[in-house]
Short mmCIF file of C-alpha atoms in Angstrom, two decimals:
data_model
loop_
_atom_site.label_atom_id
_atom_site.label_comp_id
_atom_site.label_asym_id
_atom_site.label_seq_id
_atom_site.Cartn_x
_atom_site.Cartn_y
_atom_site.Cartn_z
CA LYS G 10 5.04 -16.47 -6.60
CA VAL G 11 6.22 -13.18 -5.09
CA ILE G 12 3.41 -11.05 -3.68
CA ALA G 13 5.66 -8.07 -2.92
CA PRO G 14 9.32 -7.69 -1.90
CA THR G 15 9.75 -5.99 1.46
CA GLU G 16 11.62 -2.71 1.13
CA ASP G 17 15.28 -2.56 2.24
CA THR G 18 15.72 -6.33 2.16
CA PRO G 19 18.18 -8.34 0.03
CA ALA G 20 15.38 -9.31 -2.36
CA ASP G 21 14.25 -5.72 -2.83
CA ARG G 22 17.77 -4.46 -3.44
CA ALA G 23 18.37 -7.26 -5.95
CA GLY G 24 15.39 -6.09 -8.01
CA ILE G 25 12.95 -8.94 -7.36
CA LYS G 26 9.45 -7.75 -8.24
CA ALA G 27 5.84 -8.58 -7.44
CA GLY G 28 4.64 -11.31 -9.78
CA ASP G 29 8.05 -13.00 -10.12
CA TYR G 30 8.17 -16.79 -9.81
CA ILE G 31 10.96 -18.45 -7.81
CA THR G 32 11.61 -21.82 -9.48
CA HIS G 33 15.00 -22.97 -8.15
CA LEU G 34 16.99 -22.51 -4.93
CA ASP G 35 20.73 -22.97 -5.45
CA GLY G 36 19.91 -24.78 -8.69
CA LYS G 37 17.41 -27.17 -7.07
CA PHE G 38 13.96 -27.26 -8.68
CA ILE G 39 11.33 -26.58 -6.00
CA TYR G 40 8.15 -27.54 -7.85
CA GLY G 41 5.94 -29.54 -5.50
CA TYR G 42 7.41 -28.00 -2.35
CA SER G 43 5.05 -26.39 0.13
CA LEU G 44 5.49 -22.69 0.84
CA ASP G 45 6.88 -23.44 4.30
CA GLU G 46 9.43 -25.90 2.86
CA ALA G 47 10.62 -23.36 0.30
CA VAL G 48 10.85 -20.60 2.92
CA ASP G 49 12.84 -22.87 5.26
CA GLN G 50 15.40 -23.40 2.51
CA MET G 51 15.65 -19.69 1.73
CA ARG G 52 16.34 -18.81 5.34
CA GLY G 53 19.82 -19.24 6.75
CA ALA G 54 22.65 -17.68 8.72
CA PRO G 55 23.36 -13.97 8.08
CA GLY G 56 26.22 -13.51 5.62
CA THR G 57 25.61 -16.73 3.71
CA LYS G 58 24.54 -16.71 0.08
CA ILE G 59 21.66 -18.25 -1.84
CA THR G 60 20.93 -18.16 -5.57
CA LEU G 61 17.32 -17.86 -6.71
CA THR G 62 16.21 -18.66 -10.24
CA ILE G 63 13.50 -16.21 -11.29
CA VAL G 64 10.89 -16.49 -14.04
CA ARG G 65 9.44 -13.06 -14.79
CA PRO G 66 6.39 -12.54 -17.04
CA GLY G 67 7.50 -10.64 -20.13
CA ARG G 68 11.05 -11.99 -20.14
CA ASP G 69 12.02 -14.79 -22.52
CA LYS G 70 14.36 -16.68 -20.20
CA PRO G 71 14.76 -17.34 -16.47
CA PHE G 72 17.61 -15.56 -14.70
CA ASP G 73 19.55 -16.09 -11.48
CA VAL G 74 19.81 -13.66 -8.59
CA THR G 75 22.33 -14.26 -5.78
CA LEU G 76 21.36 -12.82 -2.40
CA VAL G 77 23.38 -12.47 0.79
CA ARG G 78 21.23 -13.41 3.76
CA GLU G 79 20.94 -10.89 6.57
CA LYS G 80 18.90 -10.30 9.69
CA ILE G 81 15.92 -8.30 8.50
CA GLN G 82 15.41 -5.04 10.36
CA LEU G 83 12.09 -3.59 9.32
CA HIS G 84 11.64 0.17 9.27
CA PRO G 85 7.89 0.64 8.89
CA VAL G 86 8.02 4.38 8.14
CA LYS G 87 10.52 6.49 6.19
CA TRP G 88 10.20 10.04 4.91
CA GLU G 89 11.83 12.63 2.68
CA VAL G 90 11.02 16.03 1.16
CA ARG G 91 11.15 16.94 -2.55
CA ASP G 92 10.22 20.44 -3.70
CA ARG G 93 8.51 21.03 -0.32
CA ILE G 94 6.37 17.93 -0.90
CA GLY G 95 6.56 15.44 1.95
CA ILE G 96 6.86 11.77 0.98
CA VAL G 97 5.93 9.29 3.73
CA ASN G 98 6.70 5.67 2.85
CA ILE G 99 4.78 3.26 5.12
CA ASN G 100 5.99 -0.31 4.60
CA GLY G 101 3.92 -2.09 7.23
CA PHE G 102 1.63 -1.59 10.21
CA SER G 103 3.55 -2.83 13.24
CA ALA G 104 3.31 -1.45 16.79
CA PRO G 105 5.32 1.77 16.22
CA THR G 106 3.80 2.73 12.85
CA GLY G 107 1.28 5.27 14.19
CA GLN G 108 3.88 7.15 16.25
CA MET G 109 6.51 6.94 13.51
CA THR G 110 4.05 8.42 11.02
CA ARG G 111 3.40 11.27 13.43
CA ASP G 112 7.17 11.82 13.80
CA ALA G 113 7.61 11.75 10.00
CA LEU G 114 4.97 14.43 9.51
CA ALA G 115 6.62 16.56 12.21
CA GLY G 116 9.95 16.16 10.40
CA ILE G 117 8.38 17.23 7.09
CA ASP G 118 6.78 20.22 8.77
CA LYS G 119 10.16 21.31 10.17
CA ALA G 120 11.99 20.71 6.88
CA THR G 121 9.49 22.84 4.94
CA GLY G 122 9.33 25.68 7.48
CA GLY G 123 5.82 24.68 8.47
CA HIS G 124 4.45 25.01 4.92
CA PRO G 125 4.59 21.74 2.94
CA LEU G 126 2.93 21.87 -0.47
CA GLY G 127 1.36 18.47 0.15
CA TYR G 128 1.97 14.86 1.09
CA VAL G 129 2.55 11.64 -0.80
CA ILE G 130 1.61 8.66 1.38
CA ASP G 131 3.26 5.64 -0.24
CA LEU G 132 1.46 2.39 0.62
CA ARG G 133 2.81 0.35 -2.28
CA SER G 134 3.96 -3.21 -1.45
CA ASN G 135 2.60 -2.72 2.08
CA PRO G 136 1.21 -6.12 3.20
CA GLY G 137 -0.71 -4.67 6.15
CA GLY G 138 -0.41 -5.54 9.82
CA LEU G 139 -2.13 -4.25 12.94
CA LEU G 140 -5.61 -2.77 12.54
CA ASP G 141 -5.18 -0.28 15.39
CA GLN G 142 -2.10 1.19 13.72
CA ALA G 143 -3.94 1.58 10.42
CA VAL G 144 -6.70 3.41 12.29
CA LYS G 145 -4.14 5.71 13.95
CA VAL G 146 -2.56 6.59 10.60
CA ALA G 147 -5.90 7.36 8.94
CA ASP G 148 -6.99 9.34 12.01
CA ARG G 149 -3.98 11.65 11.59
CA PHE G 150 -5.56 13.01 8.42
CA MET G 151 -9.29 12.80 9.17
CA GLU G 152 -11.17 15.12 11.53
CA SER G 153 -14.31 13.01 11.75
CA GLY G 154 -16.25 10.19 10.18
CA VAL G 155 -15.87 6.44 9.90
CA ILE G 156 -12.44 4.96 9.16
CA VAL G 157 -13.40 1.28 8.87
CA THR G 158 -16.31 -0.97 9.75
CA THR G 159 -15.93 -4.65 10.63
CA LYS G 160 -18.95 -6.91 10.11
CA GLY G 161 -19.42 -10.59 10.93
CA ARG G 162 -21.62 -13.10 9.16
CA GLY G 163 -24.99 -11.66 8.19
CA GLY G 164 -23.95 -8.15 9.21
CA LYS G 165 -23.72 -9.12 12.89
CA HIS G 166 -21.07 -8.15 15.47
CA VAL G 167 -20.50 -4.77 13.86
CA GLU G 168 -17.50 -2.71 15.06
CA VAL G 169 -16.90 0.83 13.84
CA GLU G 170 -13.65 2.81 14.10
CA LYS G 171 -14.07 6.59 13.82
CA ALA G 172 -11.75 9.55 13.37
CA HIS G 173 -11.23 12.29 15.96
CA ALA G 174 -10.56 15.99 15.50
CA ARG G 175 -7.74 16.01 18.06
CA ASP G 176 -4.19 16.06 16.59
CA THR G 177 -5.47 16.04 13.00
CA GLU G 178 -2.90 17.27 10.48
CA PRO G 179 -3.62 20.48 8.50
CA ARG G 180 -5.58 19.75 5.34
CA TYR G 181 -2.73 19.89 2.83
CA PRO G 182 -3.29 18.24 -0.58
CA MET G 183 -2.47 14.54 -0.44
CA VAL G 184 -1.91 11.64 -2.84
CA VAL G 185 -1.93 8.02 -1.67
CA LEU G 186 0.08 5.59 -3.82
CA VAL G 187 -1.16 1.97 -4.05
CA ASP G 188 -0.45 -1.14 -6.13
CA GLY G 189 -1.12 -4.87 -6.22
CA GLY G 190 1.02 -5.36 -3.11
CA THR G 191 -1.10 -2.92 -1.05
CA ALA G 192 -3.08 -5.26 1.21
CA SER G 193 -5.21 -5.52 4.33
CA ALA G 194 -4.49 -2.69 6.80
CA SER G 195 -2.98 -0.51 4.06
CA GLU G 196 -6.17 -0.96 1.99
CA ILE G 197 -8.17 0.21 5.01
CA VAL G 198 -6.12 3.44 5.13
CA ALA G 199 -6.38 4.02 1.37
CA GLY G 200 -10.13 3.34 1.37
CA ALA G 201 -10.79 5.62 4.34
CA LEU G 202 -8.85 8.55 2.86
CA GLN G 203 -10.48 8.02 -0.54
CA ASP G 204 -14.06 7.76 0.73
CA SER G 205 -13.69 10.75 3.04
CA GLY G 206 -12.42 12.89 0.16
CA ARG G 207 -9.20 13.52 2.04
CA ALA G 208 -6.81 12.18 -0.62
CA VAL G 209 -6.49 11.19 -4.27
CA VAL G 210 -5.63 7.50 -4.54
CA MET G 211 -3.20 6.79 -7.38
CA GLY G 212 -1.61 3.65 -8.82
CA THR G 213 -3.16 0.28 -9.65
CA GLN G 214 -5.79 -2.00 -8.12
CA THR G 215 -4.88 -3.15 -4.61
CA PHE G 216 -4.57 -6.75 -3.43
CA GLY G 217 -8.08 -7.25 -2.00
CA LYS G 218 -7.41 -8.69 1.47
CA GLY G 219 -10.47 -7.52 3.39
CA SER G 220 -11.21 -10.45 5.68
CA VAL G 221 -10.59 -10.82 9.42
CA GLN G 222 -9.11 -14.01 10.87
CA THR G 223 -8.79 -15.36 14.38
CA VAL G 224 -6.75 -18.39 15.51
CA ILE G 225 -8.10 -20.89 18.04
CA GLU G 226 -5.40 -22.92 19.77
CA LEU G 227 -6.15 -26.65 19.96
CA GLU G 228 -5.10 -29.13 22.66
CA ASP G 229 -2.40 -30.75 20.53
CA GLY G 230 -0.65 -27.39 20.00
CA SER G 231 -1.98 -26.84 16.51
CA GLY G 232 -4.30 -23.99 15.60
CA LEU G 233 -7.53 -23.48 13.73
CA LYS G 234 -7.75 -20.26 11.74
CA LEU G 235 -11.27 -18.98 11.18
CA THR G 236 -12.44 -16.15 8.96
CA ILE G 237 -14.89 -14.25 11.14
CA ALA G 238 -15.60 -10.89 9.48
CA ARG G 239 -15.04 -8.50 6.59
CA TYR G 240 -13.63 -4.99 6.45
CA TYR G 241 -15.70 -2.20 4.87
CA THR G 242 -14.66 1.30 3.82
CA PRO G 243 -16.62 4.36 5.11
CA SER G 244 -18.95 4.25 2.09
CA GLY G 245 -19.77 0.59 2.76
CA ARG G 246 -17.53 -1.02 0.14
CA SER G 247 -16.21 -4.47 0.99
CA ILE G 248 -12.44 -4.67 0.45
CA GLN G 249 -12.36 -8.47 0.18
CA GLU G 250 -11.36 -9.78 -3.27
CA ARG G 251 -11.98 -6.47 -5.10
CA GLY G 252 -9.58 -4.19 -3.26
CA ILE G 253 -9.41 -0.42 -3.70
CA THR G 254 -9.73 1.08 -7.18
CA PRO G 255 -7.46 4.13 -7.61
CA ASP G 256 -8.90 7.51 -8.63
CA VAL G 257 -5.98 7.95 -11.03
CA TRP G 258 -4.59 4.88 -12.78
CA VAL G 259 -0.80 4.79 -13.12
CA LYS G 260 1.02 1.59 -14.04
CA ALA G 261 4.54 1.07 -12.76
CA SER G 262 5.47 -1.46 -15.46
CA ALA G 263 4.05 -3.55 -18.29
CA THR G 264 3.53 -6.48 -15.88
CA ASP G 265 1.80 -4.42 -13.19
CA GLU G 266 -1.64 -5.89 -13.73
CA ASP G 267 -0.23 -9.45 -13.72
CA ALA G 268 0.84 -9.13 -10.08
CA PRO G 269 -0.90 -11.69 -7.82
CA ARG G 270 -3.96 -10.57 -5.88
CA GLU G 271 -6.38 -12.13 -3.43
CA GLN G 272 -8.77 -13.17 -6.20
CA ASN G 273 -5.99 -15.22 -7.87
CA LEU G 274 -5.24 -17.35 -4.80
CA PRO G 275 -6.71 -20.88 -4.77
CA GLY G 276 -9.49 -21.27 -2.21
CA HIS G 277 -9.60 -17.57 -1.40
CA PHE G 278 -12.52 -16.14 0.59
CA LYS G 279 -15.05 -14.76 -1.87
CA GLY G 280 -16.01 -11.09 -1.67
CA GLU G 281 -19.61 -9.93 -1.58
CA GLU G 282 -19.25 -8.23 -4.97
CA ALA G 283 -17.52 -11.09 -6.77
CA ALA G 284 -20.32 -11.34 -9.30
CA ALA G 285 -20.03 -7.68 -10.24
CA GLY G 286 -17.02 -8.30 -12.47
CA ALA G 287 -13.70 -6.49 -12.56
CA PRO G 288 -13.62 -3.00 -11.06
CA ALA G 289 -13.52 -0.10 -13.46
CA LYS G 290 -10.27 1.72 -13.91
CA GLY G 291 -9.84 5.27 -12.75
CA ARG G 292 -8.54 8.15 -14.84
CA ALA G 293 -5.15 7.83 -16.51
CA ALA G 294 -2.51 10.22 -15.22
CA PRO G 295 -1.05 12.77 -17.65
CA SER G 296 2.66 12.66 -18.37
CA LEU G 297 4.35 15.96 -17.52
CA PRO G 298 7.97 16.98 -18.20
CA ARG G 299 10.45 15.59 -15.69
CA ALA G 300 11.43 18.09 -13.03
CA GLU G 301 14.85 18.20 -11.39
CA GLY G 302 15.08 15.52 -8.72
CA ASP G 303 12.15 13.47 -10.06
CA PRO G 304 12.65 9.70 -9.87
CA ALA G 305 13.78 8.30 -13.22
CA ASP G 306 12.51 4.77 -12.55
CA ASP G 307 9.30 5.37 -10.58
CA ALA G 308 6.45 6.52 -12.83
CA GLN G 309 3.89 6.34 -10.02
CA LEU G 310 5.84 8.58 -7.62
CA LYS G 311 6.56 11.03 -10.45
CA ALA G 312 2.82 11.18 -11.26
CA ALA G 313 2.04 11.86 -7.59
CA LEU G 314 4.57 14.70 -7.43
CA ASP G 315 3.26 16.13 -10.71
CA THR G 316 -0.29 16.06 -9.34
CA LEU G 317 0.66 17.97 -6.21
CA ARG G 318 2.64 20.54 -8.20
CA THR G 319 -0.37 21.05 -10.49
CA TRP G 320 -2.57 21.37 -7.41
CA GLN G 321 -0.62 24.48 -6.44
CA ILE G 322 -1.37 26.09 -9.82
CA PHE G 323 -5.11 25.60 -9.31
CA LYS G 324 -4.81 26.83 -5.74
CA LYS G 325 -3.42 30.14 -7.00
CA THR G 326 -6.12 30.60 -9.64
CA LEU G 327 -9.23 29.38 -7.82
CA PRO G 328 -9.68 32.29 -5.36
CA ASP G 329 -10.12 34.79 -8.21
CA ALA G 330 -12.54 32.48 -9.97
CA GLY G 331 -14.46 32.04 -6.74
CA SER G 332 -14.73 35.82 -6.22
CA LYS G 333 -16.10 36.32 -9.71
CA ALA G 334 -18.59 33.55 -9.21
CA ALA G 335 -19.70 35.06 -5.92
CA SER G 336 -20.26 38.52 -7.45
CA ALA G 337 -22.12 37.10 -10.43
CA HIS G 338 -24.40 35.01 -8.23
CA PRO G 339 -24.92 36.85 -4.92
#
């Protein structure tokens, strides 16, 4: 079952989606294979082809997709500007992500003449990565306060990562996009920006990977992976199993909520709030007329752009309202 296709890979370009099932490789049924065995068959020399048979919830019949293998070059951060709104797409948290995010924001600042209308931070289908890079990204937008807390069993061995005022970006309006493929380190960033009031989180419920693992190497060369702690957002919410609930609920497709999440995995590590039931949905986003240059096939990005455009309308009207309120109530 596909958790999320990595952006700019053959699978992503072929239209494979989160929640798809891969049932055959070059016509060979793979039921009963382990994940490692299936992955070994999918890998191969760059330039060679492989045909995947896909079963997609909502479609009547399976279909085949032929991919050309290539050496995967990951680009963790990409950016663009639309209507003076900066869009920063963070696909993973590898070693250069913090610096590349800083460079992206500098590029947006230059492209907008130093006056962007706001930012869209796109964390959709981001499987996570290095904790220190997630902290660096969140710290770019937060002047102070807790970013993430790590707690061991029984609340012991507590580690707290905090934001610093130095090099903080100007407080432009910001929307963070998330979905069922937003996991681990990307959930830490979304939760920190949401709890601190720095951004509106938009999309669908995130994956719910909020546990910390360590690997102990054994004498025979094998390893023992232990779950040693949980991640908590600044307000004290455990990310494990429940994930981050968006402020504004925007579905990308009819099968969005069927995408696999931590709580669907067999033997997954239970969250502290598992008995509390499913998280409540946030507000539904309004549908506004399509503006020139809006994405035709990305309802979530369109909703984020619409929100930031609307933000500017309120920004123009609020000062007058504030002055009247001040004079009426000295």
